[in-house]
Coordinates of N, CA and C and ligand atoms in Angstrom, one line a residue:
M1 N -39.1 11.2 -6.7 CA -37.9 10.5 -6.6 C -36.9 10.9 -7.7
A2 N -35.7 11.2 -7.3 CA -34.7 11.7 -8.2 C -34.4 10.5 -9.2
D3 N -34.2 10.9 -10.5 CA -33.8 10.0 -11.5 C -35.0 9.0 -11.9
C4 N -36.2 9.4 -11.5 CA -37.3 8.5 -12.0 C -38.0 9.3 -13.1
I5 N -38.0 8.7 -14.3 CA -38.6 9.3 -15.5 C -40.0 9.7 -15.3
F6 N -40.8 8.8 -14.6 CA -42.2 9.1 -14.5 C -42.5 10.2 -13.4
C7 N -41.7 10.3 -12.4 CA -41.7 11.4 -11.4 C -41.5 12.7 -12.2
K8 N -40.5 12.6 -13.1 CA -40.2 13.8 -13.9 C -41.3 14.2 -14.8
I9 N -42.0 13.2 -15.4 CA -43.2 13.5 -16.2 C -44.3 14.1 -15.3
A10 N -44.5 13.6 -14.1 CA -45.5 14.1 -13.2 C -45.2 15.5 -12.8
N11 N -43.9 15.8 -12.6 CA -43.5 17.2 -12.2 C -43.3 18.1 -13.4
K12 N -43.6 17.6 -14.6 CA -43.4 18.4 -15.9 C -42.0 18.8 -16.1
E13 N -41.1 18.0 -15.6 CA -39.7 18.3 -16.0 C -39.3 17.6 -17.3
I14 N -40.1 16.6 -17.7 CA -40.0 16.0 -19.0 C -41.4 16.1 -19.7
P15 N -41.4 16.5 -21.0 CA -42.6 16.7 -21.7 C -43.4 15.4 -21.9
S16 N -44.7 15.4 -21.9 CA -45.5 14.2 -22.3 C -46.8 14.8 -22.8
T17 N -47.5 13.9 -23.5 CA -48.9 14.3 -24.0 C -49.9 13.9 -22.9
V18 N -50.3 14.8 -22.1 CA -51.1 14.5 -20.9 C -52.6 14.4 -21.4
V19 N -53.3 13.4 -21.0 CA -54.7 13.2 -21.4 C -55.6 13.4 -20.2
Y20 N -55.0 13.3 -19.0 CA -55.9 13.5 -17.8 C -54.9 13.9 -16.7
E21 N -55.4 14.7 -15.8 CA -54.6 15.1 -14.6 C -55.4 15.6 -13.5
D22 N -55.1 15.2 -12.3 CA -55.7 15.8 -11.1 C -54.7 15.8 -10.0
E23 N -55.1 16.1 -8.8 CA -54.0 16.2 -7.7 C -53.2 15.0 -7.5
Q24 N -53.8 13.8 -7.7 CA -53.2 12.6 -7.3 C -52.6 11.8 -8.5
V25 N -53.2 12.0 -9.6 CA -52.9 11.1 -10.8 C -52.7 11.9 -12.0
I26 N -51.8 11.3 -12.9 CA -51.7 11.9 -14.2 C -51.7 10.7 -15.3
A27 N -52.2 11.0 -16.4 CA -52.3 10.0 -17.5 C -51.7 10.7 -18.7
F28 N -50.9 9.9 -19.4 CA -50.2 10.5 -20.6 C -50.1 9.4 -21.7
K29 N -49.9 9.8 -22.9 CA -49.7 8.9 -24.0 C -48.4 8.1 -23.9
D30 N -48.5 6.8 -24.2 CA -47.2 6.0 -24.2 C -46.4 6.5 -25.5
L31 N -45.1 6.6 -25.3 CA -44.2 7.0 -26.3 C -44.1 6.0 -27.5
E32 N -44.3 4.7 -27.1 CA -44.3 3.6 -28.2 C -45.6 2.9 -28.1
P33 N -46.7 3.5 -28.7 CA -48.0 2.9 -28.5 C -48.1 1.5 -29.1
Q34 N -48.8 0.6 -28.3 CA -49.0 -0.8 -28.8 C -50.4 -1.0 -29.3
A35 N -51.2 0.0 -29.3 CA -52.6 0.0 -29.7 C -53.0 1.4 -30.1
P36 N -54.1 1.5 -30.9 CA -54.5 2.9 -31.2 C -54.7 3.8 -30.0
V37 N -55.2 3.2 -28.9 CA -55.3 3.9 -27.7 C -54.3 3.3 -26.7
H38 N -53.3 4.0 -26.3 CA -52.3 3.5 -25.3 C -51.8 4.6 -24.4
V39 N -52.4 4.7 -23.2 CA -52.0 5.7 -22.3 C -51.5 5.0 -21.0
L40 N -50.7 5.7 -20.3 CA -50.2 5.3 -19.0 C -50.8 6.1 -17.9
V41 N -51.3 5.4 -16.9 CA -51.9 6.1 -15.8 C -51.1 5.9 -14.5
I42 N -50.6 7.0 -13.9 CA -49.7 6.8 -12.8 C -50.1 7.7 -11.6
P43 N -49.7 7.2 -10.4 CA -49.9 8.1 -9.3 C -48.8 9.2 -9.3
K44 N -49.0 10.4 -8.9 CA -48.0 11.4 -8.9 C -46.9 11.1 -7.9
T45 N -47.3 10.5 -6.8 CA -46.3 10.1 -5.8 C -45.6 8.8 -6.2
H46 N -44.3 8.7 -5.9 CA -43.5 7.6 -6.3 C -43.8 6.3 -5.5
V47 N -44.3 5.3 -6.3 CA -44.4 3.9 -5.7 C -43.8 3.1 -6.8
Q48 N -43.0 2.1 -6.4 CA -42.2 1.3 -7.4 C -43.1 0.5 -8.3
S49 N -44.1 -0.3 -7.7 CA -44.9 -1.2 -8.5 C -46.0 -1.7 -7.6
V50 N -46.9 -2.6 -8.2 CA -48.0 -3.2 -7.5 C -47.5 -3.9 -6.3
A51 N -46.3 -4.5 -6.3 CA -45.8 -5.2 -5.2 C -45.5 -4.4 -4.0
E52 N -45.3 -3.1 -4.2 CA -45.1 -2.2 -3.0 C -46.3 -1.5 -2.5
L53 N -47.5 -1.8 -3.1 CA -48.7 -1.1 -2.6 C -49.1 -1.7 -1.3
G54 N -49.7 -0.8 -0.5 CA -50.2 -1.2 0.9 C -51.3 -0.3 1.3
A55 N -51.7 -0.4 2.6 CA -52.8 0.3 3.1 C -52.7 1.8 2.8
E56 N -51.5 2.3 2.8 CA -51.2 3.7 2.6 C -51.8 4.3 1.3
Q57 N -51.8 3.4 0.3 CA -52.3 3.8 -1.0 C -53.7 3.4 -1.3
K58 N -54.5 3.0 -0.3 CA -55.8 2.5 -0.5 C -56.7 3.6 -1.2
E59 N -56.7 4.8 -0.6 CA -57.5 5.8 -1.2 C -57.1 6.2 -2.6
L60 N -55.8 6.3 -2.8 CA -55.2 6.6 -4.1 C -55.6 5.6 -5.1
M61 N -55.5 4.3 -4.8 CA -55.8 3.3 -5.8 C -57.3 3.2 -6.0
G62 N -58.1 3.5 -5.0 CA -59.5 3.5 -5.2 C -59.9 4.6 -6.1
H63 N -59.3 5.7 -6.0 CA -59.5 6.9 -6.9 C -59.1 6.5 -8.3
L64 N -57.9 6.0 -8.4 CA -57.4 5.6 -9.8 C -58.2 4.6 -10.5
F65 N -58.6 3.6 -9.7 CA -59.4 2.5 -10.4 C -60.9 2.8 -10.5
C66 N -61.4 3.4 -9.5 CA -62.9 3.5 -9.5 C -63.4 4.8 -10.1
E67 N -62.5 5.8 -10.3 CA -62.9 7.1 -10.8 C -62.1 7.4 -12.1
V68 N -60.8 7.3 -12.0 CA -60.0 7.8 -13.2 C -60.1 6.8 -14.4
L69 N -59.8 5.5 -14.2 CA -59.8 4.6 -15.3 C -61.1 4.5 -16.0
P70 N -62.2 4.4 -15.4 CA -63.5 4.3 -16.1 C -63.8 5.6 -16.9
K71 N -63.4 6.7 -16.3 CA -63.7 8.0 -17.0 C -62.8 8.1 -18.2
L72 N -61.5 7.7 -18.0 CA -60.6 7.8 -19.2 C -61.0 6.9 -20.3
A73 N -61.4 5.7 -20.0 CA -61.9 4.7 -21.0 C -63.0 5.3 -21.8
K74 N -63.9 6.0 -21.0 CA -65.1 6.6 -21.7 C -64.6 7.8 -22.6
D75 N -63.8 8.7 -22.0 CA -63.3 9.9 -22.7 C -62.5 9.5 -24.0
L76 N -61.8 8.3 -23.9 CA -60.9 7.9 -25.0 C -61.7 7.0 -26.0
G77 N -63.0 6.8 -25.7 CA -63.9 6.1 -26.6 C -63.7 4.6 -26.7
V78 N -63.2 4.0 -25.6 CA -63.0 2.5 -25.7 C -63.9 1.8 -24.7
D79 N -64.7 2.5 -23.9 CA -65.5 1.9 -22.9 C -66.5 0.9 -23.4
E80 N -67.1 1.1 -24.5 CA -68.1 0.2 -25.0 C -67.5 -1.0 -25.7
K81 N -66.5 -0.9 -26.5 CA -66.0 -2.0 -27.2 C -65.0 -2.8 -26.3
G82 N -64.5 -2.2 -25.3 CA -63.6 -2.9 -24.4 C -62.1 -2.4 -24.5
F83 N -61.4 -2.7 -23.5 CA -60.0 -2.3 -23.4 C -59.3 -3.2 -22.4
R84 N -58.0 -3.0 -22.3 CA -57.2 -3.8 -21.3 C -56.4 -2.8 -20.4
V85 N -56.3 -3.2 -19.1 CA -55.5 -2.5 -18.2 C -54.4 -3.4 -17.7
V86 N -53.2 -3.0 -17.8 CA -52.0 -3.9 -17.5 C -51.1 -3.2 -16.6
A87 N -50.6 -3.9 -15.6 CA -49.5 -3.4 -14.7 C -48.4 -4.4 -14.7
N88 N -47.4 -4.3 -15.6 CA -46.3 -5.1 -15.6 C -45.5 -4.9 -14.3
T89 N -45.2 -6.0 -13.6 CA -44.6 -5.8 -12.2 C -43.3 -6.6 -12.1
G90 N -42.2 -5.9 -11.8 CA -40.9 -6.6 -11.6 C -40.4 -7.2 -12.9
A91 N -39.2 -7.9 -12.7 CA -38.5 -8.4 -13.8 C -39.3 -9.4 -14.7
D92 N -39.9 -10.4 -14.0 CA -40.6 -11.4 -14.8 C -41.9 -10.8 -15.4
G93 N -42.4 -9.8 -14.7 CA -43.6 -9.1 -15.3 C -43.3 -8.2 -16.4
G94 N -42.0 -8.0 -16.7 CA -41.7 -7.2 -17.9 C -41.7 -5.7 -17.6
Q95 N -41.6 -5.3 -16.3 CA -41.6 -3.9 -15.9 C -40.3 -3.2 -16.3
T96 N -40.3 -2.1 -17.1 CA -39.1 -1.5 -17.5 C -38.9 -0.1 -16.8
V97 N -40.0 0.5 -16.3 CA -39.9 1.8 -15.6 C -40.4 1.5 -14.2
G98 N -39.5 1.9 -13.2 CA -39.8 1.6 -11.8 C -40.6 2.6 -11.1
H99 N -41.7 3.0 -11.7 CA -42.7 3.9 -11.1 C -44.0 3.3 -11.5
L100 N -44.8 2.9 -10.5 CA -46.1 2.2 -10.8 C -46.9 2.9 -11.9
H101 N -47.3 2.1 -12.9 CA -48.1 2.6 -14.0 C -49.0 1.5 -14.5
F102 N -50.2 2.0 -14.9 CA -51.2 1.1 -15.5 C -51.3 1.5 -17.0
H103 N -51.1 0.5 -17.9 CA -51.3 0.7 -19.3 C -52.8 0.6 -19.5
L104 N -53.3 1.5 -20.2 CA -54.7 1.4 -20.7 C -54.6 1.3 -22.2
L105 N -55.0 0.1 -22.7 CA -54.8 -0.2 -24.2 C -56.2 -0.5 -24.8
G106 N -56.4 0.1 -25.9 CA -57.7 -0.2 -26.6 C -57.7 0.2 -28.0
G107 N -58.8 0.1 -28.7 CA -58.9 0.5 -30.1 C -58.6 -0.6 -31.1
R108 N -58.3 -1.8 -30.5 CA -58.1 -3.0 -31.4 C -58.5 -4.2 -30.5
S109 N -58.6 -5.4 -31.2 CA -58.9 -6.6 -30.4 C -57.6 -7.1 -29.8
M110 N -57.7 -7.4 -28.5 CA -56.5 -7.9 -27.8 C -56.4 -9.4 -27.8
Q111 N -55.2 -9.9 -27.7 CA -55.0 -11.4 -27.7 C -54.7 -11.9 -26.3
W112 N -54.9 -13.2 -26.1 CA -54.6 -13.8 -24.8 C -54.2 -15.2 -25.1
P113 N -53.1 -15.8 -24.5 CA -52.3 -15.1 -23.4 C -51.3 -14.1 -24.0
P114 N -50.9 -13.2 -23.1 CA -49.9 -12.2 -23.5 C -48.5 -13.0 -23.7
G115 N -47.6 -12.4 -24.4 CA -46.3 -13.0 -24.6 C -45.4 -13.0 -23.4
Ligands
AMP1 P1 -43.4 -1.1 -18.7 O1 -42.5 -1.9 -19.7 O2 -44.6 -1.8 -18.3 O3 -42.6 -0.7 -17.5 O4 -43.9 0.1 -19.4 C1 -43.1 1.3 -19.6 C2 -43.7 2.1 -20.7 O5 -43.3 3.4 -20.6 C3 -43.4 1.6 -22.1 O6 -44.6 1.2 -22.8 C4 -42.7 2.8 -22.7 O7 -43.0 2.9 -24.1 C5 -43.2 3.9 -21.9 N1 -42.4 5.1 -21.8 C6 -41.1 5.2 -21.4 N2 -40.7 6.4 -21.4 C7 -41.7 7.2 -21.7 C8 -41.9 8.6 -21.8 N3 -40.9 9.5 -21.6 N4 -43.2 9.0 -22.2 C9 -44.2 8.2 -22.4 N5 -44.0 6.8 -22.3 C10 -42.8 6.4 -22.0
ZN2 ZN1 -41.2 8.0 -9.7

């Protein structure tokens, strides 16, 4: 999608520090890390947010959640101590980039509730 910063990252039009990539998904370090481990996992195809997900993305989301996220957590060394996966969605959810992304945060103890 034109003018989408994460589409541009997926297409390598904007540089990022990629930590994982396959045909469907790319994961890269967040520019403003909120934890020692903070990466963003995104589908390469443009989807606005969790609110726009549907049957069309079932296989993609299964891949992202059941294969990519657990592997990444292991590779980044946070699988044993724990980590957090967050998808800010829409205005009240605090979403600032309109391309579906999952924050994978770890390497420190997380608090609850979030602000
Ligand atoms: P959200 O507020 O949930 O939409 O998260 C957007 C995230 O994208 C924030 O944590 C930003 O720091 C991050 N971000 C924005 N631009 C870039 C970029 N060019 N490369 C890496 N992370 C970015
Ligand atoms: Zn996009």
